[in-house]
XYZ file of C-alpha atoms in Angstrom:
513
model
C 97.943 96.315 79.627
C 94.958 98.690 79.563
C 92.634 95.796 80.319
C 94.795 94.756 83.292
C 94.773 98.307 84.641
C 90.990 98.590 84.179
C 90.518 95.325 86.070
C 92.435 96.818 88.985
C 90.660 100.167 88.935
C 87.203 98.613 88.697
C 87.532 96.017 91.450
C 89.272 96.710 94.713
C 87.657 94.739 97.512
C 84.545 94.515 95.320
C 84.346 98.281 94.657
C 85.334 100.436 91.668
C 87.688 103.334 92.407
C 86.450 106.878 91.824
C 88.353 109.385 89.664
C 90.344 110.838 92.586
C 91.394 107.378 93.740
C 92.329 106.317 90.192
C 94.678 109.297 89.776
C 96.531 108.254 92.915
C 96.805 104.594 91.909
C 98.150 105.549 88.459
C 100.386 108.403 89.689
C 104.069 108.167 88.750
C 105.125 110.841 91.258
C 108.178 109.886 93.269
C 106.884 111.756 96.320
C 103.113 112.020 96.646
C 100.936 113.336 99.458
C 97.273 112.367 99.378
C 94.933 114.672 101.285
C 91.865 112.561 102.013
C 88.559 113.590 103.575
C 86.845 111.611 106.342
C 85.221 108.407 105.037
C 86.726 108.864 101.564
C 88.094 105.344 101.088
C 91.777 105.827 101.982
C 92.323 102.113 102.647
C 90.689 101.201 99.333
C 93.089 103.579 97.562
C 96.111 102.099 99.338
C 94.983 98.593 98.372
C 94.590 99.710 94.755
C 98.088 101.236 94.743
C 99.669 98.055 96.112
C 97.917 95.895 93.531
C 98.996 98.300 90.751
C 102.631 98.292 91.916
C 102.799 94.499 91.969
C 100.690 93.573 88.921
C 101.552 96.457 86.584
C 104.893 97.847 87.800
C 106.108 94.335 88.743
C 107.476 95.230 92.156
C 108.059 92.284 94.474
C 106.074 92.030 97.688
C 109.182 92.546 99.836
C 109.984 95.795 97.984
C 106.871 97.521 99.411
C 106.367 98.502 103.035
C 103.291 100.042 104.657
C 103.412 102.072 107.861
C 100.631 103.222 110.159
C 100.488 104.412 113.754
C 98.848 101.612 115.740
C 99.183 97.834 115.873
C 95.468 97.515 115.136
C 95.715 99.660 111.986
C 98.755 97.820 110.635
C 97.272 94.378 111.389
C 93.977 95.321 109.711
C 95.805 96.581 106.620
C 98.006 93.480 106.404
C 94.979 91.182 106.755
C 93.026 93.147 104.134
C 95.907 92.899 101.643
C 96.250 89.169 102.324
C 92.512 88.515 102.111
C 91.947 90.435 98.867
C 95.127 89.702 96.893
C 97.022 87.036 98.864
C 100.071 89.326 99.041
C 102.409 89.257 102.022
C 103.265 92.939 102.399
C 105.286 94.063 105.413
C 103.105 96.416 107.476
C 104.732 98.166 110.409
C 104.197 100.704 113.102
C 107.173 103.082 113.303
C 108.391 101.240 116.389
C 108.144 97.802 114.766
C 109.991 99.090 111.715
C 112.697 100.489 113.993
C 113.022 97.140 115.781
C 113.328 95.386 112.419
C 116.159 97.753 111.429
C 117.908 97.268 114.781
C 117.446 93.489 115.049
C 121.216 92.822 114.726
C 121.947 95.283 117.523
C 119.966 93.286 120.121
C 118.644 96.198 122.166
C 116.388 95.595 125.170
C 113.241 97.713 125.300
C 112.633 99.230 128.714
C 109.313 98.894 130.535
C 106.777 101.549 129.546
C 106.627 102.847 133.134
C 110.411 103.231 133.645
C 110.359 107.014 133.285
C 107.467 107.322 135.734
C 109.324 105.061 138.183
C 112.425 107.299 137.968
C 110.317 110.437 138.507
C 108.592 108.911 141.569
C 111.916 107.698 142.948
C 113.370 111.175 142.527
C 110.590 112.939 144.434
C 110.403 110.305 147.169
C 114.121 109.775 147.818
C 116.726 111.451 145.581
C 115.385 114.971 146.053
C 116.586 115.050 149.682
C 120.250 114.710 148.687
C 120.252 118.245 147.314
C 118.364 120.968 149.176
C 118.241 123.077 145.976
C 116.055 120.450 144.329
C 113.431 120.811 147.056
C 113.485 124.588 146.661
C 113.100 124.304 142.896
C 110.052 122.074 143.303
C 108.505 124.569 145.724
C 109.336 127.497 143.425
C 107.622 125.834 140.494
C 104.531 125.158 142.592
C 104.653 128.783 143.815
C 104.761 127.729 147.451
C 106.429 130.205 149.790
C 109.184 128.870 152.043
C 112.083 130.025 154.180
C 115.558 128.585 154.643
C 114.292 127.073 157.899
C 111.098 125.367 156.766
C 111.545 124.307 153.119
C 111.858 120.585 153.970
C 108.765 120.738 156.153
C 106.880 122.605 153.404
C 107.865 119.936 150.884
C 106.754 117.082 153.149
C 103.320 118.645 153.607
C 102.680 118.948 149.865
C 99.393 117.419 148.805
C 99.539 114.448 146.441
C 97.701 116.309 143.675
C 100.199 119.213 143.849
C 103.150 116.883 143.437
C 101.390 114.819 140.760
C 100.856 117.976 138.745
C 104.628 118.478 138.676
C 105.385 114.783 138.035
C 102.946 114.620 135.105
C 104.391 117.768 133.570
C 107.970 116.475 133.836
C 106.998 113.157 132.239
C 105.208 114.938 129.391
C 108.127 117.353 128.895
C 110.730 114.552 128.674
C 108.603 112.518 126.241
C 108.070 115.556 123.994
C 111.749 116.478 124.313
C 112.742 113.043 123.050
C 110.014 112.671 120.414
C 111.028 115.984 118.841
C 114.698 114.931 118.892
C 116.086 117.739 121.054
C 119.707 117.583 122.245
C 121.255 118.327 125.661
C 122.473 121.723 124.454
C 118.828 122.689 123.884
C 118.255 122.774 127.646
C 120.756 125.658 127.840
C 118.851 127.420 125.071
C 115.567 126.868 126.944
C 117.095 128.401 130.077
C 118.256 131.456 128.127
C 114.781 131.836 126.670
C 113.220 131.425 130.112
C 115.174 134.462 131.343
C 113.189 136.618 128.926
C 109.836 135.578 130.447
C 108.106 137.026 133.488
C 107.877 133.576 135.173
C 111.648 133.110 134.979
C 112.138 131.646 138.470
C 109.265 129.198 138.102
C 110.235 128.043 134.600
C 114.001 127.862 135.186
C 113.372 125.825 138.359
C 111.304 123.395 136.315
C 113.894 123.135 133.519
C 116.820 122.473 135.874
C 114.820 119.930 137.878
C 113.642 118.198 134.690
C 117.120 118.039 133.170
C 118.396 116.432 136.368
C 115.668 113.766 136.199
C 116.229 113.294 132.459
C 119.949 112.731 133.131
C 119.151 110.086 135.787
C 116.687 108.401 133.413
C 119.174 108.256 130.533
C 121.885 106.939 132.876
C 119.502 104.237 134.116
C 118.730 103.125 130.555
C 122.405 103.119 129.637
C 123.440 101.080 132.709
C 120.876 98.412 131.838
C 121.592 98.614 128.097
C 117.959 99.495 127.471
C 116.230 101.925 125.106
C 112.761 103.463 125.194
C 110.267 103.919 122.355
C 111.703 107.275 121.302
C 115.252 105.920 121.348
C 114.126 103.044 119.170
C 113.240 105.357 116.279
C 116.286 107.610 116.799
C 118.734 104.690 116.981
C 117.203 103.131 113.862
C 117.658 106.443 112.014
C 121.294 106.694 113.110
C 121.900 103.061 112.156
C 120.621 103.678 108.620
C 122.806 106.772 108.245
C 125.994 105.150 109.533
C 125.746 101.512 108.436
C 125.689 99.909 105.017
C 121.892 99.726 104.838
C 121.137 97.727 101.686
C 117.441 97.172 102.095
C 115.471 96.327 98.921
C 112.644 98.779 99.687
C 111.373 100.492 96.532
C 108.055 101.895 97.747
C 106.986 103.276 101.145
C 103.294 103.877 101.910
C 102.357 105.733 105.106
C 98.802 106.091 106.398
C 97.618 108.778 108.889
C 100.551 110.972 107.869
C 99.056 114.012 109.595
C 100.160 112.369 112.875
C 103.879 112.347 112.041
C 106.526 113.605 114.456
C 109.979 114.893 113.532
C 111.563 111.711 114.874
C 109.377 109.529 112.631
C 109.859 111.773 109.622
C 113.656 111.669 110.017
C 113.537 107.864 110.000
C 111.605 107.779 106.706
C 113.850 110.390 105.119
C 116.981 108.419 106.057
C 115.523 105.255 104.453
C 114.711 107.155 101.252
C 118.208 108.670 101.113
C 119.755 105.180 101.315
C 117.308 103.234 99.114
C 115.990 105.914 96.710
C 112.499 104.540 97.449
C 109.292 106.223 96.265
C 106.987 107.646 98.931
C 103.193 107.791 99.117
C 101.713 109.364 102.243
C 97.998 109.514 102.985
C 96.279 111.599 105.633
C 93.813 114.309 106.529
C 94.996 117.562 108.066
C 91.408 118.082 109.286
C 91.951 115.089 111.606
C 95.286 116.070 113.143
C 94.522 115.672 116.858
C 97.702 114.363 118.511
C 99.890 117.438 118.948
C 100.126 116.638 122.680
C 102.144 113.478 121.821
C 104.682 115.325 119.642
C 102.951 115.130 116.254
C 103.608 118.141 114.039
C 100.957 119.018 111.445
C 103.460 121.305 109.709
C 105.244 118.232 108.304
C 102.019 117.379 106.448
C 101.253 120.958 105.419
C 104.808 121.606 104.171
C 105.286 118.288 102.369
C 106.338 120.003 99.120
C 109.148 121.775 100.967
C 110.404 118.471 102.349
C 110.904 116.804 98.941
C 111.830 118.252 95.566
C 109.158 117.811 92.885
C 106.644 116.406 95.366
C 102.982 116.429 94.357
C 99.689 116.680 96.261
C 96.468 114.959 95.202
C 93.126 114.936 96.996
C 90.352 112.425 97.621
C 87.276 114.572 98.074
C 84.394 112.091 97.775
C 83.095 110.746 101.064
C 81.108 107.521 101.289
C 80.200 107.810 104.974
C 78.642 111.225 105.584
C 75.829 113.080 103.883
C 76.539 116.138 101.740
C 74.710 118.269 104.287
C 76.975 117.040 107.086
C 80.260 117.492 105.230
C 79.156 120.975 104.177
C 78.916 121.819 107.879
C 81.991 119.864 109.024
C 84.246 121.041 106.184
C 83.237 124.688 106.494
C 83.595 124.515 110.290
C 87.192 123.228 110.208
C 88.269 125.365 107.237
C 87.454 128.559 109.109
C 91.063 128.092 110.166
C 92.833 129.246 106.986
C 95.906 127.164 107.847
C 94.008 123.991 106.903
C 94.268 122.724 103.314
C 91.164 123.568 101.301
C 89.016 120.612 100.265
C 85.796 120.518 98.259
C 84.175 117.516 99.926
C 81.383 115.736 98.036
C 78.850 112.985 98.785
C 75.950 111.272 97.046
C 74.207 110.720 100.395
C 71.677 113.213 101.740
C 70.302 113.871 105.210
C 68.161 116.946 105.749
C 69.141 117.527 109.367
C 72.407 115.673 110.024
C 72.943 117.527 113.318
C 70.250 117.442 116.006
C 70.681 119.487 119.188
C 68.905 118.330 122.339
C 68.941 120.584 125.400
C 68.679 119.089 128.865
C 68.265 120.146 132.467
C 69.131 116.688 133.802
C 71.197 114.608 131.393
C 70.194 111.043 132.319
C 66.452 111.483 131.763
C 67.061 113.146 128.397
C 69.697 110.556 127.459
C 67.285 107.688 128.132
C 64.574 109.306 125.993
C 67.082 109.858 123.204
C 68.521 106.331 123.046
C 65.025 104.834 123.171
C 63.954 107.118 120.320
C 67.005 106.231 118.155
C 66.571 102.512 118.834
C 62.840 102.612 118.066
C 63.473 104.398 114.762
C 66.569 102.507 113.561
C 67.253 99.355 115.666
C 70.943 100.159 114.952
C 73.929 100.428 117.338
C 74.774 103.840 118.813
C 78.226 105.365 119.309
C 78.468 107.757 122.259
C 81.405 110.170 122.229
C 82.836 112.315 124.985
C 85.707 114.794 125.104
C 87.176 113.051 128.174
C 87.115 109.544 129.639
C 85.145 110.764 132.645
C 82.353 112.444 130.649
C 80.241 109.288 130.811
C 80.304 109.312 134.631
C 77.404 111.759 134.750
C 75.220 109.162 133.034
C 76.666 106.227 135.006
C 75.518 107.827 138.289
C 72.082 106.512 137.382
C 71.419 102.882 138.338
C 70.028 102.185 134.858
C 73.471 102.144 133.203
C 76.695 100.188 133.594
C 79.903 100.433 131.559
C 81.772 97.204 130.765
C 85.021 98.124 129.013
C 83.650 100.201 126.115
C 80.126 98.794 126.110
C 77.415 100.908 127.718
C 74.582 98.701 128.959
C 71.068 100.009 129.491
C 69.419 97.720 132.033
C 65.885 98.482 130.884
C 66.616 97.371 127.319
C 69.617 95.111 126.675
C 68.856 95.181 122.941
C 70.148 98.743 122.600
C 73.790 98.277 121.582
C 75.927 101.224 122.694
C 79.656 101.963 122.769
C 81.283 104.790 124.693
C 84.600 106.244 123.481
C 86.494 109.490 123.722
C 86.642 111.345 120.409
C 90.386 110.634 120.206
C 89.769 106.888 120.421
C 86.954 107.017 117.861
C 89.211 108.259 115.064
C 88.981 105.910 112.075
C 85.700 104.377 113.275
C 82.122 104.922 112.123
C 78.611 104.103 113.305
C 75.027 104.503 112.080
C 74.176 107.189 114.650
C 76.329 109.167 117.088
C 75.564 110.950 120.357
C 77.983 113.644 121.603
C 78.058 114.541 125.289
C 79.876 117.160 127.404
C 79.030 120.027 125.043
C 79.238 122.552 127.849
C 81.047 125.853 128.188
C 83.574 124.678 130.744
C 87.317 124.234 131.212
C 87.011 120.500 130.593
C 84.079 120.833 128.154
C 84.184 120.795 124.359
C 86.215 122.734 123.332
C 88.509 121.929 126.221
C 89.901 125.182 127.636
C 92.628 123.751 129.874
C 95.866 125.269 128.634
C 99.208 123.479 128.743
C 101.747 124.869 131.158
C 103.892 127.400 129.302
C 107.071 125.320 129.826
C 105.753 122.759 127.331
C 106.062 125.373 124.584
C 109.812 124.771 124.586
C 109.363 121.175 123.382
C 106.004 121.269 121.564
C 105.628 121.911 117.862
C 104.448 125.407 117.084
C 100.674 125.711 116.927
C 98.914 128.199 114.677
C 97.239 131.166 116.323
C 93.680 130.255 115.373
C 91.536 129.868 118.541
C 91.022 126.256 119.617
C 92.557 124.990 116.357
C 93.137 121.412 117.546
C 89.826 121.289 119.433
C 88.140 122.406 116.200
C 89.746 119.487 114.344
C 88.725 117.167 117.169
C 85.124 118.340 116.824
C 85.351 117.655 113.073
C 86.438 114.086 113.876
C 83.523 113.728 116.300
C 80.744 114.791 113.928
C 82.115 112.822 110.937
C 81.918 109.413 112.686
C 78.225 109.029 111.774
C 76.758 107.429 108.678
C 73.455 109.160 109.387
C 72.773 111.627 112.189
C 74.571 113.297 115.080
C 72.690 113.962 118.318
C 74.326 116.678 120.410
C 73.340 116.695 124.092
C 73.728 120.250 125.383
C 73.087 121.645 128.893
C 70.548 124.452 129.074
C 72.051 127.872 129.829
C 75.649 126.642 129.496
C 76.146 125.624 125.884
C 79.584 125.190 124.312
C 80.907 127.979 122.100
C 81.026 125.404 119.287
C 77.262 124.859 119.657
C 76.656 128.610 119.506
C 78.759 128.781 116.347
C 76.926 125.885 114.691
C 73.525 127.453 115.391
C 74.608 130.885 114.160
C 76.270 129.642 110.961
C 74.368 126.518 109.870
C 70.874 126.954 111.334
C 69.145 125.722 108.141
C 70.850 122.318 108.412
C 70.477 121.891 112.174
C 67.367 120.861 114.086
C 66.685 121.480 117.768
C 64.835 118.400 119.028
C 62.453 118.412 121.968
C 62.076 115.066 123.706
């Protein structure tokens, strides 16, 4: 038996597991949370656990399920398991798992744009059937009107003014559903709104939104359709009410820091019916999807969710240098609400962060990519805070963007990819360039605040300044295997850049090109 276990621990995908990873593979905890640093070999650990469960604990393939948050992640994990061990393990997104549970119910999934269609239809047609609806829209937008001109005022609204309201309603309804609120909660929100100084504005929004939500739900019901949030909720209710005799013995969830209450309730209902073990893996440092309904508190309070739960850590990183993770870890852990990790690496890079100031970004950008290519001949990952950040560089005739590939017309050999930091999560590259590091509302950190009405349906955020933006910056600077190059405008540098220079000046170099 010991020899079999050693064979597993010493060869997962051609690599031996480190001590942290071995503890997780061999753990007998019924409920285990693994807090893993960036580039620490989470997938390798999951593969090792699956092999251990099948070869040592003699679980059958169909008794294990793996869950992640995107189709790409689940497909990659399934293929990796198949390629390395020839096991057919069921790997799901939460929505695919919900569909599997509901397959006997034969629900029809609505189009992804149904809610937006209902919102547009409301503001273009339905709103005129009730004069109070027009007034509520104008009140929210803080547009003055009289009983004689409110229709005229509404008809002269600019598209961007109305889109602001439409976008907010869509976001509110999605968060409302993803956090599993009930109709009675709208009454509670209205009571709470009365205590605020913007009562008229907020109550107008809430009443208008509930009306649209009601129309949306009625539309789904009349067509016997469900949306993505309903899918998870209905699957949870099905498990609770029906004779759910699934053979699941072990549930493994990756990227657990991105869990919402709706998703968590689904997993808990499965465990209550099957008595399955649970292994969740994630990194609270990389929790960056609060705006979609994810609640980091589920990760941070895991021990309160399950009796006798345990927490283990993977603290060795195989991507970043020790110098970089010293900076990145210290930077994100300034927020005391984050779990403490002592991140370690055998790689070293004297100056893992290089700051380059510019007066005109394109000229400096060209010099930088030519320098990196000349020195390394390796691909470059360019990261922005927003999709439109790259536009400043694209204004120059030397660059074109084809999907995610940035093409430099003077040298087609320089391979470059442009992504937002959100989309880069889970990826890595030899060298990384960060842009939009300006002190601006849409800079990095982004200072655009959500409308206060979203607080009713959003998970509670800690009070640390720019807490999610800080985690997003951590994700950005840990994508590199070697160096980060931070392009910063002269005389308008981001507050994060000022902090880096003040705190980590010995590990940061200011480059002049």
